[in-house]
PDB file of C-alpha atoms in Angstrom:
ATOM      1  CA  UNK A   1      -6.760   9.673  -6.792  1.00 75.00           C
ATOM      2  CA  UNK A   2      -3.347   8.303  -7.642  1.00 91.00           C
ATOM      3  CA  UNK A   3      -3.003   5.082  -9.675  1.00 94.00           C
ATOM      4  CA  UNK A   4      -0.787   2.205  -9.782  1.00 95.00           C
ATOM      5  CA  UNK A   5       0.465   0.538 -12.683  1.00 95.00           C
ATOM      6  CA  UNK A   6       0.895  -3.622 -12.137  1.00 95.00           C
ATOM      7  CA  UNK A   7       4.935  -3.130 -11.687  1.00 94.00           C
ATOM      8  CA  UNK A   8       4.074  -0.899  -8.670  1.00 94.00           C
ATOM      9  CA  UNK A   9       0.993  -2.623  -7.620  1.00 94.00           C
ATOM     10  CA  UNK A  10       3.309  -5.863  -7.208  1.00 92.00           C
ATOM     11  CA  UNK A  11       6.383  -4.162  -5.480  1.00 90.00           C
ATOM     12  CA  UNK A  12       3.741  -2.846  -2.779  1.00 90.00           C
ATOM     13  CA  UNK A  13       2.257  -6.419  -2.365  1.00 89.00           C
ATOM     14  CA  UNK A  14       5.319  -7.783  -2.057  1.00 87.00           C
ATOM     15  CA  UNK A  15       4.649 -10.152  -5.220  1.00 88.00           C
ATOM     16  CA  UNK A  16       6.184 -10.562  -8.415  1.00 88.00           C
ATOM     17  CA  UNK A  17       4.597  -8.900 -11.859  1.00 91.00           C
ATOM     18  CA  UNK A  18       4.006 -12.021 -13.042  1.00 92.00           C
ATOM     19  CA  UNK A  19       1.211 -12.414 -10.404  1.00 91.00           C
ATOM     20  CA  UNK A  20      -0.163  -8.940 -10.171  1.00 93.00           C
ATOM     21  CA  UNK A  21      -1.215  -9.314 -13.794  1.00 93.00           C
ATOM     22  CA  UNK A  22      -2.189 -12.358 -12.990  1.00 93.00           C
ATOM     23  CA  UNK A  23      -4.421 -11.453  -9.900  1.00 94.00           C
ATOM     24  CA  UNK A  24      -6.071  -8.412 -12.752  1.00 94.00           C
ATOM     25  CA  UNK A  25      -6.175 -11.100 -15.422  1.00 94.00           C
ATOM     26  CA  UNK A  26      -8.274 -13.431 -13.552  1.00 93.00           C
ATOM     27  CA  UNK A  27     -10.540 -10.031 -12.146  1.00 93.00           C
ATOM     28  CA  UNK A  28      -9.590 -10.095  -8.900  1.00 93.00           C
ATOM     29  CA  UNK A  29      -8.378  -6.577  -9.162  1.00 94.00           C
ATOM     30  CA  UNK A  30      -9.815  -4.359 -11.409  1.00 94.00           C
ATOM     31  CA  UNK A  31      -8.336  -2.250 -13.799  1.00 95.00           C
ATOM     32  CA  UNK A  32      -8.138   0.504 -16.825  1.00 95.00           C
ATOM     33  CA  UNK A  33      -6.147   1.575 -19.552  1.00 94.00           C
ATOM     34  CA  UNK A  34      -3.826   4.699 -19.397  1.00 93.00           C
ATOM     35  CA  UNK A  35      -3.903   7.137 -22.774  1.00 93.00           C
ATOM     36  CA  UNK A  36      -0.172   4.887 -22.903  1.00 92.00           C
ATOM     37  CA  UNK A  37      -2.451   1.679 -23.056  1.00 92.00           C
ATOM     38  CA  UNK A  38      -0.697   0.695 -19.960  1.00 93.00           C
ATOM     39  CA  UNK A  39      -3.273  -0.987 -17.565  1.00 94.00           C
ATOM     40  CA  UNK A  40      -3.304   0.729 -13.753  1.00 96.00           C
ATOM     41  CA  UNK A  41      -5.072   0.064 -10.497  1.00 96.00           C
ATOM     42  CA  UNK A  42      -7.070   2.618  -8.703  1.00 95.00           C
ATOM     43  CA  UNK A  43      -5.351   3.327  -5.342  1.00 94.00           C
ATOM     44  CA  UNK A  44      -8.666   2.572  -3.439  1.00 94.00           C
ATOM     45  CA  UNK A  45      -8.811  -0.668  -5.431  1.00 95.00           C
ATOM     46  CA  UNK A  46      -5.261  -1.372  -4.407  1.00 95.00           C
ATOM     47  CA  UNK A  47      -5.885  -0.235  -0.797  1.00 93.00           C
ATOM     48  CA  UNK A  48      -8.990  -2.662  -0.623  1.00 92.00           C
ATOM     49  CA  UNK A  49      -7.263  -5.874  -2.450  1.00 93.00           C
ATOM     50  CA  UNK A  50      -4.380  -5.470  -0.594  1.00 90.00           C
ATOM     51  CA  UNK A  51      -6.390  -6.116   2.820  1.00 88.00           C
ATOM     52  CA  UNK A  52      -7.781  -8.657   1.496  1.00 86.00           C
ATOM     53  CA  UNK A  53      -4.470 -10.402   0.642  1.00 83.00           C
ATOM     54  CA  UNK A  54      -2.753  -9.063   3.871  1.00 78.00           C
ATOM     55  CA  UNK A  55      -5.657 -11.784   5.601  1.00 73.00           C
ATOM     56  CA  UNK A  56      -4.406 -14.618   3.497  1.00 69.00           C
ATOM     57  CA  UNK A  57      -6.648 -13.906   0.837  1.00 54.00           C
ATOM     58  CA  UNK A  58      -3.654 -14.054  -1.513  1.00 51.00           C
ATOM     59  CA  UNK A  59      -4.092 -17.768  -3.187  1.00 50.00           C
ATOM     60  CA  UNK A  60      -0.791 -18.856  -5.155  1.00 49.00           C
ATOM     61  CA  UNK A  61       2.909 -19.189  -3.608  1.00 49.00           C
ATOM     62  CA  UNK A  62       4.405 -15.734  -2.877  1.00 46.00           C
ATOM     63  CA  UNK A  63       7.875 -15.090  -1.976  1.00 44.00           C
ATOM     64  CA  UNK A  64       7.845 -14.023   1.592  1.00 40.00           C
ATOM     65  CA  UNK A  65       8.408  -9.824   2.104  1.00 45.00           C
ATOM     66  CA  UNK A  66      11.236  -9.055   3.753  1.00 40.00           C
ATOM     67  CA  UNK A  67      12.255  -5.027   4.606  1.00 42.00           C
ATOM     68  CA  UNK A  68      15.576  -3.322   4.282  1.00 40.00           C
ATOM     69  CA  UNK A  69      16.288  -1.446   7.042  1.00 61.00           C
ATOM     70  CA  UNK A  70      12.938  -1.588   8.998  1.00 77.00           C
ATOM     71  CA  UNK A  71      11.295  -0.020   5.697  1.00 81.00           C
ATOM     72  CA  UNK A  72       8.172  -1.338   4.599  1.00 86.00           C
ATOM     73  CA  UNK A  73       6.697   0.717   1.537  1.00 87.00           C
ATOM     74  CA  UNK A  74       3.234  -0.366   1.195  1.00 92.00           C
ATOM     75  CA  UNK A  75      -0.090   1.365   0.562  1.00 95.00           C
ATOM     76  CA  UNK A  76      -2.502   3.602   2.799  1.00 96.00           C
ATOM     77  CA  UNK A  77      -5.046   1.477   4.369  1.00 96.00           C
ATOM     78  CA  UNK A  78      -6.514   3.837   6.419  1.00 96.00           C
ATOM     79  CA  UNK A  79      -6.737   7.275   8.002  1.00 97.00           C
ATOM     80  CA  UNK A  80      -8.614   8.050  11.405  1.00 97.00           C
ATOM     81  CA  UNK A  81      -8.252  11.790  12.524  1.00 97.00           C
ATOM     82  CA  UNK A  82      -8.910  13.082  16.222  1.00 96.00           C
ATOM     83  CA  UNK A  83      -8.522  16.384  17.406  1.00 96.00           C
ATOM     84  CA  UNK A  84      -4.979  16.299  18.069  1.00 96.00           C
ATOM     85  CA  UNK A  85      -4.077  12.332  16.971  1.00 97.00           C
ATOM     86  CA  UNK A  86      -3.894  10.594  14.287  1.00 97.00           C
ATOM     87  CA  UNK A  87      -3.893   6.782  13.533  1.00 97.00           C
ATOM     88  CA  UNK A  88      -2.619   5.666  10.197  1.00 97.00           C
ATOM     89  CA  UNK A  89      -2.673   1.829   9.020  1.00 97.00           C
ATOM     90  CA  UNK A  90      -0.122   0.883   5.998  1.00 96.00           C
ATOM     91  CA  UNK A  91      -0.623  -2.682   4.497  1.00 94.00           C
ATOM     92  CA  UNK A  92       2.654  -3.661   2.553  1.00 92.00           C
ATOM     93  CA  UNK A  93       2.793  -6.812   1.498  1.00 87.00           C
ATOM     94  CA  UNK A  94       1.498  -8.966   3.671  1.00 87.00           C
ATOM     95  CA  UNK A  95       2.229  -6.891   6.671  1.00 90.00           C
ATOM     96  CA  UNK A  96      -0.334  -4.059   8.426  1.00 93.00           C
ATOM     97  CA  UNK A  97       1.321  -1.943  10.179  1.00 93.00           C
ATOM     98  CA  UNK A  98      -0.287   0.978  12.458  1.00 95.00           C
ATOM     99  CA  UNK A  99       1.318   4.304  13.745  1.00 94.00           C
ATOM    100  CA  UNK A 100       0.038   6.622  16.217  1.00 95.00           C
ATOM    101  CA  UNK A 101       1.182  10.140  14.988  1.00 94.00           C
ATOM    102  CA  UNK A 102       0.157  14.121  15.342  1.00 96.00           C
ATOM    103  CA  UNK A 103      -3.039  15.088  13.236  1.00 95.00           C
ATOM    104  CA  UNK A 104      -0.456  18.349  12.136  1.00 95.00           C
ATOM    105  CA  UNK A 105       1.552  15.301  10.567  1.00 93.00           C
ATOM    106  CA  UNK A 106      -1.033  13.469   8.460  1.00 95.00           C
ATOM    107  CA  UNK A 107      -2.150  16.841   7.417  1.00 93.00           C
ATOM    108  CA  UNK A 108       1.443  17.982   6.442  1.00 91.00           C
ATOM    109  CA  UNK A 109       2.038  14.478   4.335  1.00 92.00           C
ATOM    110  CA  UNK A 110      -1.092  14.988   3.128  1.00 93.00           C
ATOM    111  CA  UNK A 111      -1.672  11.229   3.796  1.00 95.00           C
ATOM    112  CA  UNK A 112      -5.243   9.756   2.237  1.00 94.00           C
ATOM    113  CA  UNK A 113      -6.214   6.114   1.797  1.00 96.00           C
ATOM    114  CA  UNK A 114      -4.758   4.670  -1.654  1.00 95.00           C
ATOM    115  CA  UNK A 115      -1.644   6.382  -1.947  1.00 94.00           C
ATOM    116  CA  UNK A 116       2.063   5.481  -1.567  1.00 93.00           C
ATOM    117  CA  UNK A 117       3.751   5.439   1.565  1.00 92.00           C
ATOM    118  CA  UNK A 118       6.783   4.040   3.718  1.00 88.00           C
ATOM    119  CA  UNK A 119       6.520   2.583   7.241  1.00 89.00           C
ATOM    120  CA  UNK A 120      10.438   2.871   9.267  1.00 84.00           C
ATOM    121  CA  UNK A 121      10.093   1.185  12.581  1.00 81.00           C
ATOM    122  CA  UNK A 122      12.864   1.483  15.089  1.00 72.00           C
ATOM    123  CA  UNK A 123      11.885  -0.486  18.457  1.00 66.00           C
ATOM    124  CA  UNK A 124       8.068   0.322  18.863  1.00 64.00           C
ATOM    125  CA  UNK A 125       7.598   3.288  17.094  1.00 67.00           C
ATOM    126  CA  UNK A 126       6.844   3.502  13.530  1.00 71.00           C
ATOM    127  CA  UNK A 127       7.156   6.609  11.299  1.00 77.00           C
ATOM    128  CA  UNK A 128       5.512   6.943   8.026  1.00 82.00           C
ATOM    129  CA  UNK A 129       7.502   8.868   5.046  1.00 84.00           C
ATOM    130  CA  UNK A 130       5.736  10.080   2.588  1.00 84.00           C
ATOM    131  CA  UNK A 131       6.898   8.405  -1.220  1.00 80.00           C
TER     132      UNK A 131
END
């Protein structure tokens, strides 16, 4: 399972440092130490914490997320295979997004709950890149 140090954690809430280490500091997010010392974030913990913010569980003033060029690089929320479909929900910052996509593809990007990934959306359909 990948991990997440509190720089990263932030950029895919869409908050500053400064409050990521604040959010582990007061154990609202857990955390462990790297062989570095560096502390990092399980990316189920992430995954779970950042639903909870994404329904205005956050708390303190956060600068609002904006995306560059219909990008929003978030985390994997969740992964639903069918047969032939796939439904994939991304929370970055504090926007879910959901795409509708081929089984073949989520297989190929080897896309799991917890890890890193991009949401492009151009008019209704949303593609997810794989970080």
């Amino acid at each position: 399972m990948q991990s997440y140090t509190i720089g990263q954690a932030a950029r895919l809430l869409g908050v500053s440092p400064d409050t990521a280490r604040r959010w582990a500091d007061a154990g609202r997010v857990a955390t462990h130490r790297d062989e570095g010392g560096r502390r990092l974030i399980d990316g189920r913990d992430l995954a779970a914490f950042s639903i909870e913010i994404g329904q205005g569980g956050g708390g303190e003033d956060e600068p609002s997320y904006t995306s560059a060029r219909n990008a929003f690089p978030g985390i994997v929320t969740g992964v639903k295979l069918g047969d032939v479909a796939a439904q994939v929900e991304i929370q970055a910052g504090p926007h879910r997004l959901v795409s509708l996509l081929t089984r073949e593809a989520v297989e190929e990007l080897g896309l799991e709950v917890g890890m890193q990934a991009t949401a492009r959306v151009k008019s209704t359909s949303v593609h997810i890149d794989r970080v």
